[in-house]
mmCIF file of C-alpha atoms and ligand atoms in Angstrom:
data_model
loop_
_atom_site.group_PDB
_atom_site.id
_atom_site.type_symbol
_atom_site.label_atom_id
_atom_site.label_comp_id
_atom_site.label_asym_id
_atom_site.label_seq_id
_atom_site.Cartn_x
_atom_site.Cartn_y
_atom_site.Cartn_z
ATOM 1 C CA UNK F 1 9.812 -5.265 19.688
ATOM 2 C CA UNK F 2 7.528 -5.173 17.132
ATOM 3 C CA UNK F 3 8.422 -6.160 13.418
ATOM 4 C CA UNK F 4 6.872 -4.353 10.412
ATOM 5 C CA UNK F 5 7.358 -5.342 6.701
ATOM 6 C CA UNK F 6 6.654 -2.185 4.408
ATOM 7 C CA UNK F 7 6.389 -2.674 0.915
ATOM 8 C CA UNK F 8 6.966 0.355 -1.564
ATOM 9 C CA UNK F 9 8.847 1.560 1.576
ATOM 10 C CA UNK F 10 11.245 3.425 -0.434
ATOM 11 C CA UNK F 11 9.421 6.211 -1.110
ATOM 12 C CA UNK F 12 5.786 8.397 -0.729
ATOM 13 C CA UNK F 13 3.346 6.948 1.768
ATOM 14 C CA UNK F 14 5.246 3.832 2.403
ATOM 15 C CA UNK F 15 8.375 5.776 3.482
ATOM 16 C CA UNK F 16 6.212 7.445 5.804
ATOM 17 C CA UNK F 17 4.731 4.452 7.322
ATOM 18 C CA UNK F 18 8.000 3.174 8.406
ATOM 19 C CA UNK F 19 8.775 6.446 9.757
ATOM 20 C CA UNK F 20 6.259 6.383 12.307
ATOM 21 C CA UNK F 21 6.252 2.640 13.013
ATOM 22 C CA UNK F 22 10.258 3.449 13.949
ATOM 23 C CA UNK F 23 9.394 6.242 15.708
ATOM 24 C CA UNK F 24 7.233 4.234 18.184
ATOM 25 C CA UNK F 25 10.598 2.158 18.280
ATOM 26 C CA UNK F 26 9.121 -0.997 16.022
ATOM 27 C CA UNK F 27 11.848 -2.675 13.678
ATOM 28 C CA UNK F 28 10.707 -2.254 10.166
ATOM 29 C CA UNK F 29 12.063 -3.528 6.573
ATOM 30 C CA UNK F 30 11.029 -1.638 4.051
ATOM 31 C CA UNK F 31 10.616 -3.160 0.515
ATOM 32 C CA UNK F 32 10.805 -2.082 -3.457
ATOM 33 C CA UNK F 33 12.542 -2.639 -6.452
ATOM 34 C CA UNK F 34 15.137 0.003 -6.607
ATOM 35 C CA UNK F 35 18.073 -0.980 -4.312
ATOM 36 C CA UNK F 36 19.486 2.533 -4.165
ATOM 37 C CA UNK F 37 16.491 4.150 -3.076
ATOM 38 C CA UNK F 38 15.300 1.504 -0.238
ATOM 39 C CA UNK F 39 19.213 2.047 0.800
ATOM 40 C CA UNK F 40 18.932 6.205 0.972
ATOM 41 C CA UNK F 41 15.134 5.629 2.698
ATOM 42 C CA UNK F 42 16.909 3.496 5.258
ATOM 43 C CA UNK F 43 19.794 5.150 6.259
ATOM 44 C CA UNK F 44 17.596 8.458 6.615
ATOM 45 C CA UNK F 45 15.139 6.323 9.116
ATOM 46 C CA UNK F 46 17.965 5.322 10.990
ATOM 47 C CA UNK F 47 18.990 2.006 12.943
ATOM 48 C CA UNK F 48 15.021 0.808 13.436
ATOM 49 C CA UNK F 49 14.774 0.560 9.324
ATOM 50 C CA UNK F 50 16.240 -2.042 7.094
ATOM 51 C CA UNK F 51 15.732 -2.624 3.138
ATOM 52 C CA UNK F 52 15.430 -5.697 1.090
ATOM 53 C CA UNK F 53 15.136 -5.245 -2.822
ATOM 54 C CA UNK F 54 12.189 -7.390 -4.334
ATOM 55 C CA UNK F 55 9.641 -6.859 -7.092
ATOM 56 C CA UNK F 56 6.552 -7.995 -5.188
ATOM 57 C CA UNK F 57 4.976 -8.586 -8.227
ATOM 58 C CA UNK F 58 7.357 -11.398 -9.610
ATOM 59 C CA UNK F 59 6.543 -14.687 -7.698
ATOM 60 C CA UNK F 60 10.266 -16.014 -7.716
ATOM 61 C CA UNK F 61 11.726 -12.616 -6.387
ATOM 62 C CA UNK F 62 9.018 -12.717 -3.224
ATOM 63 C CA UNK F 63 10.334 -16.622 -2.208
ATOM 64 C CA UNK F 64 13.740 -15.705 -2.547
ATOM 65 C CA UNK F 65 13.690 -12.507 -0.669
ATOM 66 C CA UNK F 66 11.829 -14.639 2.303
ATOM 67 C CA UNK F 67 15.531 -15.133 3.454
ATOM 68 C CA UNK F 68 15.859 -11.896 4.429
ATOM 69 C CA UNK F 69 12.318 -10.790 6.189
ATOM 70 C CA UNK F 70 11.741 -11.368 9.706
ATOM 71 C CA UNK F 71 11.158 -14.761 10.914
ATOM 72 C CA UNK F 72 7.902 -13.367 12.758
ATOM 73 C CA UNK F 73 5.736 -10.492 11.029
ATOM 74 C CA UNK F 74 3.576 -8.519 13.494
ATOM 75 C CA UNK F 75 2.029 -5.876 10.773
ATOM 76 C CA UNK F 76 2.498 -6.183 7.125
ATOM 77 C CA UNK F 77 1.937 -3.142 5.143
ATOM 78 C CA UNK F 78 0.698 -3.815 1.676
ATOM 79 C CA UNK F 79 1.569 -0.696 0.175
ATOM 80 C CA UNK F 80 3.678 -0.968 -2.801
ATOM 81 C CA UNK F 81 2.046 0.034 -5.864
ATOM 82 C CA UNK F 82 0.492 3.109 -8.236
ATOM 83 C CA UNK F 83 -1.000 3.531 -11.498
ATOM 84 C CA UNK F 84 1.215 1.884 -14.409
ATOM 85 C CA UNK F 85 -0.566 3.483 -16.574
ATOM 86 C CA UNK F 86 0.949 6.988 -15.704
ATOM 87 C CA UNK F 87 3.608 7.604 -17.965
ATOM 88 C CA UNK F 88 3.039 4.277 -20.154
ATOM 89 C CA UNK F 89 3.012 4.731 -24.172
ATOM 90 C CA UNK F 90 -0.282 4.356 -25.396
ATOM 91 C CA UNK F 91 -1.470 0.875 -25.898
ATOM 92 C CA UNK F 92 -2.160 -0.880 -29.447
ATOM 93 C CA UNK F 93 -4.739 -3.078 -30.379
ATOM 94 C CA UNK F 94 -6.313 -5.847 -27.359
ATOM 95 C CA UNK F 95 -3.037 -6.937 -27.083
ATOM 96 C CA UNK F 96 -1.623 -4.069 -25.691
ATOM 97 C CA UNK F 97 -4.781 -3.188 -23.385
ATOM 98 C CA UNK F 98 -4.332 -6.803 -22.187
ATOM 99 C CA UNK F 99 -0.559 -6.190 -21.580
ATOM 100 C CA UNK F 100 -1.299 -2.617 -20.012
ATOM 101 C CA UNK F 101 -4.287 -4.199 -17.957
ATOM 102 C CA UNK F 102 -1.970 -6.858 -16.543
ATOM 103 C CA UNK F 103 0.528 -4.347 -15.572
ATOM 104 C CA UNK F 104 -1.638 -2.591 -13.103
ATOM 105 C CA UNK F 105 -3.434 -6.082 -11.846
ATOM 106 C CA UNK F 106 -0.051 -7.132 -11.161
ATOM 107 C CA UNK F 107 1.571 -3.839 -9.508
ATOM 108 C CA UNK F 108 -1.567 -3.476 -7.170
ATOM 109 C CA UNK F 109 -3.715 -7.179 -6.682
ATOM 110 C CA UNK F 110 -0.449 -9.489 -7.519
ATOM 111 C CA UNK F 111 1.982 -7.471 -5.274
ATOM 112 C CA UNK F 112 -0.519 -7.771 -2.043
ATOM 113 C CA UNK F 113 -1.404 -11.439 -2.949
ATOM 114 C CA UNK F 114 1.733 -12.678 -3.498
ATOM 115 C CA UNK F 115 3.784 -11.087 -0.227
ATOM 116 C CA UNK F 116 0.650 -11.396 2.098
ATOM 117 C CA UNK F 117 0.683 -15.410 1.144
ATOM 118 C CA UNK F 118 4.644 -15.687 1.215
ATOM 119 C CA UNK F 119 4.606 -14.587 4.684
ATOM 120 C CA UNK F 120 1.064 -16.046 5.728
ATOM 121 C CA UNK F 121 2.613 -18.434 8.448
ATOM 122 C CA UNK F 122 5.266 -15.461 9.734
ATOM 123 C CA UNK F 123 2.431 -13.337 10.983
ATOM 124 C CA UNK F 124 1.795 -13.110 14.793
ATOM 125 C CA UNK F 125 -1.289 -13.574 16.561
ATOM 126 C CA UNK F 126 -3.188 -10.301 17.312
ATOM 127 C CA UNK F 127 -0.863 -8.704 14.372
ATOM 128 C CA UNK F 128 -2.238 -6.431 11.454
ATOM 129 C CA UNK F 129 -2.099 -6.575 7.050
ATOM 130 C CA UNK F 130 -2.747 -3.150 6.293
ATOM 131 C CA UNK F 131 -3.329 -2.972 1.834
ATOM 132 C CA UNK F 132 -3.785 0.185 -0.041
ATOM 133 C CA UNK F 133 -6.314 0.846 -2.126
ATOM 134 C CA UNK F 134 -7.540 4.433 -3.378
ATOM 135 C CA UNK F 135 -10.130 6.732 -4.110
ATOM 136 C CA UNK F 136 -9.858 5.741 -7.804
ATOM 137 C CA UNK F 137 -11.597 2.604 -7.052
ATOM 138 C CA UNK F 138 -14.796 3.656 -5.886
ATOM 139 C CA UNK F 139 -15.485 6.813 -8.125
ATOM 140 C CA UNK F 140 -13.918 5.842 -11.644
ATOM 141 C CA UNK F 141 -12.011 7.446 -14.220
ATOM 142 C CA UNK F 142 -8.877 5.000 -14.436
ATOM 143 C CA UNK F 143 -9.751 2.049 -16.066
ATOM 144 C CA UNK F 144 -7.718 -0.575 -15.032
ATOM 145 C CA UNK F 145 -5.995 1.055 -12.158
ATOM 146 C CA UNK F 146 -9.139 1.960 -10.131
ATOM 147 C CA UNK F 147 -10.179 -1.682 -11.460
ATOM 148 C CA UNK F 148 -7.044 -3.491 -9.587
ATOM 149 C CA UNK F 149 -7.848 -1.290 -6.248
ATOM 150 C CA UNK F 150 -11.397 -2.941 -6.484
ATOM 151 C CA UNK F 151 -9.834 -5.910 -6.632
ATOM 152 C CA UNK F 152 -7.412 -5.527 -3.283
ATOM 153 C CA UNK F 153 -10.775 -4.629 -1.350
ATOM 154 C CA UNK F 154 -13.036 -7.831 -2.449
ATOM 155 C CA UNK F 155 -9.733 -9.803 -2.090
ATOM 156 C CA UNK F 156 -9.245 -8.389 1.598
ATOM 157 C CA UNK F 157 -12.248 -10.190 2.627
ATOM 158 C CA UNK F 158 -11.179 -13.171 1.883
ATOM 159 C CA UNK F 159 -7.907 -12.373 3.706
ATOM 160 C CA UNK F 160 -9.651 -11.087 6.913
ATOM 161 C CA UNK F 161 -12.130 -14.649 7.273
ATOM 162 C CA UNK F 162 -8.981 -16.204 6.863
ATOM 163 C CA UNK F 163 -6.999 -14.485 9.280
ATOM 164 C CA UNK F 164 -9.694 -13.444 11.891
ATOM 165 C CA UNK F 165 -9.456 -16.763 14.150
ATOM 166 C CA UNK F 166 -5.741 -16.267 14.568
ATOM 167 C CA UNK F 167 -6.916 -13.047 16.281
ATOM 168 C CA UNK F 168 -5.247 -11.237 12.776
ATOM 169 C CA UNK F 169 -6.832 -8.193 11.059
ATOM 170 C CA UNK F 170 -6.782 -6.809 7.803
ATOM 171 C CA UNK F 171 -8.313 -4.011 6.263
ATOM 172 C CA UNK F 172 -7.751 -1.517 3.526
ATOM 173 C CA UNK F 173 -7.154 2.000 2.925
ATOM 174 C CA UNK F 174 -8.152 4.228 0.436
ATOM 175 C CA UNK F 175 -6.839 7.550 0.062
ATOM 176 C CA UNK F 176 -7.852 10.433 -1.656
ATOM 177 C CA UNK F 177 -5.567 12.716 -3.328
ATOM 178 C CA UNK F 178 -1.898 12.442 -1.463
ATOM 179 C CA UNK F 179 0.921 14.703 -2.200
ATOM 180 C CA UNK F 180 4.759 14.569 -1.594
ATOM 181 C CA UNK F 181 4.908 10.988 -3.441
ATOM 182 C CA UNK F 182 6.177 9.420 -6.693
ATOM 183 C CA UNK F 183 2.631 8.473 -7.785
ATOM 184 C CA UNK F 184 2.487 10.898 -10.463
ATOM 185 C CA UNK F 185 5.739 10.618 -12.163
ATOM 186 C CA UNK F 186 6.948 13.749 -13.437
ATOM 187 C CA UNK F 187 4.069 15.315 -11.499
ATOM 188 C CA UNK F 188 0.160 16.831 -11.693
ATOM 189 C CA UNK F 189 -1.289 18.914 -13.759
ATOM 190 C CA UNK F 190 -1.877 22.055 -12.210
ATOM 191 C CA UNK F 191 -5.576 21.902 -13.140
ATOM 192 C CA UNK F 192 -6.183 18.154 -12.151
ATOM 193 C CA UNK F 193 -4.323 19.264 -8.637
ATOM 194 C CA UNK F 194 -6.478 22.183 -8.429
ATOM 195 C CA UNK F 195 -9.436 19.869 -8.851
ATOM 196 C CA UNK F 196 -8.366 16.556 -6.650
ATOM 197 C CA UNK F 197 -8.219 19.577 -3.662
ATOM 198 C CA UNK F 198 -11.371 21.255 -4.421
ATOM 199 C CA UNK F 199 -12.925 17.869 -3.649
ATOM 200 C CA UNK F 200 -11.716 17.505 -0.246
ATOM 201 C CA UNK F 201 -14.203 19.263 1.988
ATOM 202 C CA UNK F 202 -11.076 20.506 3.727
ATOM 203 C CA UNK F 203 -9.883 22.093 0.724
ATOM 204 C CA UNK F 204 -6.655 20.279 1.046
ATOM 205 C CA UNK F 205 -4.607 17.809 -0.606
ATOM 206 C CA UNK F 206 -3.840 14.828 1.744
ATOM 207 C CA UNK F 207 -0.308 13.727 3.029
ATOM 208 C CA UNK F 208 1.516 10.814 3.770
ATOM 209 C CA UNK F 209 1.545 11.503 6.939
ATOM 210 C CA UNK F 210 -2.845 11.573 7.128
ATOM 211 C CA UNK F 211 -2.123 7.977 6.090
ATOM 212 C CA UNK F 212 0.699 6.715 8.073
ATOM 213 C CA UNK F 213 -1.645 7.960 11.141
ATOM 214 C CA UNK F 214 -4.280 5.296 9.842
ATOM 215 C CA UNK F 215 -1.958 2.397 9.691
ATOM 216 C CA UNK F 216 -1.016 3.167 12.647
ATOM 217 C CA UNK F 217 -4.199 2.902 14.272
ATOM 218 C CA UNK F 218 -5.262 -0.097 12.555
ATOM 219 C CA UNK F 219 -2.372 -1.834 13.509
ATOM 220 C CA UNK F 220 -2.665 -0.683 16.729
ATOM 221 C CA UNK F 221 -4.635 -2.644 19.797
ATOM 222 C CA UNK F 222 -7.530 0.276 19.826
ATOM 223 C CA UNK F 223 -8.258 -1.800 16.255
ATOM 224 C CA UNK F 224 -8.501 -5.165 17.432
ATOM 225 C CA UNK F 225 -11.727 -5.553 16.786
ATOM 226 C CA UNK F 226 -11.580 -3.748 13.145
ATOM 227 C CA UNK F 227 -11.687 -6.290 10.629
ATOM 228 C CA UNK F 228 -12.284 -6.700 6.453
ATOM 229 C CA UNK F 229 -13.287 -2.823 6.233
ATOM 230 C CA UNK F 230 -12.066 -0.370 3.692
ATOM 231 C CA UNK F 231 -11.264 3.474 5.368
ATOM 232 C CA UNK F 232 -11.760 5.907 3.400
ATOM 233 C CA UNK F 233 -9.076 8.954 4.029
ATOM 234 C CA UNK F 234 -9.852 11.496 1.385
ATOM 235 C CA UNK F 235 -10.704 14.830 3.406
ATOM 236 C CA UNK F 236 -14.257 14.027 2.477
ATOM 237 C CA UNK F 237 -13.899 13.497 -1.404
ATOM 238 C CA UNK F 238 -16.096 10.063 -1.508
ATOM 239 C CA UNK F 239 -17.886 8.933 1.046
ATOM 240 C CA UNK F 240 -17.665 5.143 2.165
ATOM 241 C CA UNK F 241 -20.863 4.963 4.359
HETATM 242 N N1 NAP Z 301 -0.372 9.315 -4.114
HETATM 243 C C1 NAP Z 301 -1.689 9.187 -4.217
HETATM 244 O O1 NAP Z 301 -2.393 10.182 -4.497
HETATM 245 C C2 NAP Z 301 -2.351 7.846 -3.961
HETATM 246 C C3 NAP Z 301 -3.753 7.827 -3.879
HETATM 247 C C4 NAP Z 301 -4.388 6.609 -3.654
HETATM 248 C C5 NAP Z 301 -3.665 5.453 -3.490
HETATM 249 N N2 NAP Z 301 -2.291 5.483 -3.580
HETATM 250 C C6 NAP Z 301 -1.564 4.213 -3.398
HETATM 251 O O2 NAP Z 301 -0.642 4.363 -2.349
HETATM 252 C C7 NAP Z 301 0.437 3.423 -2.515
HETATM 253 C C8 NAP Z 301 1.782 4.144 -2.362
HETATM 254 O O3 NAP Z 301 1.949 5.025 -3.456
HETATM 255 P P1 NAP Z 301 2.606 6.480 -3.324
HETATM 256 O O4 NAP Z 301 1.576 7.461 -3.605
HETATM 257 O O5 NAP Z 301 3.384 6.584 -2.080
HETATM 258 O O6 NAP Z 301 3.574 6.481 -4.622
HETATM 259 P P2 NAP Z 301 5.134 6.172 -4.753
HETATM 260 O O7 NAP Z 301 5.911 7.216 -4.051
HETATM 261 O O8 NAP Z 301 5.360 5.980 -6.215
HETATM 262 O O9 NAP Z 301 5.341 4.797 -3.983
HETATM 263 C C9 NAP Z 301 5.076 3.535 -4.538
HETATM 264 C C10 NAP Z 301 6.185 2.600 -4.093
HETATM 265 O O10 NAP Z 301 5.860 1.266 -4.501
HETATM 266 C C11 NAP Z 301 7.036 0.632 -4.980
HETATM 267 N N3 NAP Z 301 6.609 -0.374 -5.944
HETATM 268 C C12 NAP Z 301 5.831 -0.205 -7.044
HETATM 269 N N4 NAP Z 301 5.686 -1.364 -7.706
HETATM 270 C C13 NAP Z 301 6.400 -2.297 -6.993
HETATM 271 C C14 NAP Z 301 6.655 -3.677 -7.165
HETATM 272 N N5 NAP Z 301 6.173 -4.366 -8.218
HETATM 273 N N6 NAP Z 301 7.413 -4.313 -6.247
HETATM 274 C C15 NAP Z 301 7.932 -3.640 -5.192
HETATM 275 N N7 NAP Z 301 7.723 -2.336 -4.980
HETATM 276 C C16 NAP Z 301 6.971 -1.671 -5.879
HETATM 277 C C17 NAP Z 301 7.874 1.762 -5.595
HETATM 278 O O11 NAP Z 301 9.282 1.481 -5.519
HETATM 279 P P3 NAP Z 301 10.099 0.815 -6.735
HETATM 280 O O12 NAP Z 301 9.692 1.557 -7.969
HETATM 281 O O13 NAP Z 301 11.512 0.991 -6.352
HETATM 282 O O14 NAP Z 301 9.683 -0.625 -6.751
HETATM 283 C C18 NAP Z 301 7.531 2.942 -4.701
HETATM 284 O O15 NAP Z 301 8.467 3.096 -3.646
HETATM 285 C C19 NAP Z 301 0.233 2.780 -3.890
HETATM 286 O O16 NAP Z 301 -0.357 1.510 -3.730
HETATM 287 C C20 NAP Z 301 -0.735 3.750 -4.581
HETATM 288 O O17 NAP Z 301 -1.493 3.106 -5.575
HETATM 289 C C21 NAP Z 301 -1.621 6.660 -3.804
#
C-alpha cells in the first residue's frame, strides 16, 4: 500500500488530494496547523486518512512531527500554503514589507523546503514530490506571493537532479483560478471572480478536483519519466509552452 504525506491536507486542494489518493486505496496523512480541522478532514476521508498537526514552516515543529509520518514516503504532496498577504494589515515602513515578505517566503518556499528535506531519506524509489505553485507566479500582480511560487519552481530543479537517480520525480503545479478553497479568506470579489473565469478559455473557474487529477498522474507510473517540469492547470489562462 502506498503511503502519501499531504500537507495543507485539511482543507481546499489538499483535502482533495487525499481524497483521491484514498480512493485508489493509498494510506495518506494529511498535514496543517489547525488540529481540529485536519481531525474533521480525516474522519470525513475515512480509515485510509490520518492527521498530524505541524506548521511546516517552523523548522522545530517539522523534526518533531517526523515521529508520527510514515517510516517510508512513496509521494509527498507539497501543498500547504496561500497568499499571507490576503487578509494581512497593511505593512509599515521596510520593516514591515520585510516582515510581510518573509511571511509568504516562509508559508510557500520554507514549508516545501523544510518537509521535502525532513523526509528526504523516507522517500521510496520510483516515488513522487508533487509542490504547488500558481498562476500568480508567472503573470504578476502579487508581489511577494507570486515571488515565493517562483521560488518553489527554480527550487524544484534542484530537487528533481537530486532525486532523479533514485528513480524519484518531482515537479510542480500551477493552477489557475481554483474555487471551493480557503485561499481567499472571507472570499472573492465578485468582479475579480468574474475576471479570474473570463481568463480561462473554458470560461470556468477551476476545482480541486482539476488538480487532484494532476497529482495523481504525476505520481502515477504513466509519469515516470516526467521530471523538474512545472504544469500549468489554468483552463488556458497562461500558457507554459
Ligand atoms: N485556490 C487557488 O486559487 C490557488 C491558486 C494557485 C495556487 N494555490 C495554492 O494551492 C495550495 C493549496 O491552497 P488552497 O487553495 O487549497 O487554499 P486553502 O484551502 O487555504 O489550503 C491551504 C492549506 O495549507 C495549510 N497551511 C498553510 N500554511 C501552513 C503552514 N505553515 N504549515 C502547515 N500547513 C499550512 C492550511 O491549513 P492551516 O491553516 O490549518 O495550517 C490549509 O489547509 C497553496 O499552496 C496555494 O498557494 C491556490
Amino acid at each position: 500500500m502506498r503511503q502519501i504525506v499531504v500537507t495543507g491536507g485539511g482543507t481546499g486542494i489538499g483535502r482533495a488530494v487525499a481524497a483521491a489518493f484514498a480512493e485508489q486505496g493509498d494510506q495518506v496523512v494529511v498535514t496543517g496547523r489547525r488540529k481540529d480541522v485536519l481531525a474533521q478532514t480525516a474522519a470525513a476521508l475515512g480509515p485510509l486518512v490520518r492527521a498530524v498537526a505541524f506548521d511546516a514552516a517552523d523548522p522545530a515543529q517539522v523534526e518533531a512531527a517526523l515521529a508520527e509520518l510514515p517510516d517510508r514516503v512513496d509521494v509527498l504532496v507539497n501543498n500547504a500554503g496561500g497568499n499571507t498577504d490576503i487578509g494581512a494589515e497593511p505593512t509599515e515602513g521596510l520593516t514591515g514589507l520585510a516582515a510581510a515578505w518573509r511571511a509568504n517566503l516562509d508559508a510557500n518556499l520554507l514549508s516545501a523546503v523544510l518537509v521535502t528535506t525532513a523526509l528526504r531519506d523516507r522517500l521510496a524509489r520510483g516515488g513522487a514530490v508533487v509542490s504547488l505553485s500558481s498562476i500568480a507566479a508567472h503573470r504578476g500582480g502579487s508581489g511577494s506571493y507570486g515571488a515565493s511560487k517562483a521560488a518553489v519552481e527554480a527550487w524544484n530543479l534542484t530537487l528533481a537532479q537530486q532525486l532523479g537517480p533514485g528513480r524519484i520525480t518531482a515537479n510542480v503545479i500551477a493552477p489557475g483560478y481554483i474555487e471551493d478553497t480557503d485561499f481567499f479568506g472571507e472570499g472573492i470579489a465578485p468582479a475579480r471572480r468574474a475576471w479570474n473565469v473570463s481568463q480561462a478559455l473554458n470560461n470556468r473557474p477551476g476545482t480541486p478536483a482539476d488538480i487532484a487529477g494532476t497529482v495523481l498522474y504525476l505520481a502515477s507510473p504513466a509519469a515516470s519519466h516526467v521530471t523538474g517540469q512545472t504544469i500549468h492547470v489554468n483552463g488556458g489562462s497562461f500558457s507554459g509552452r
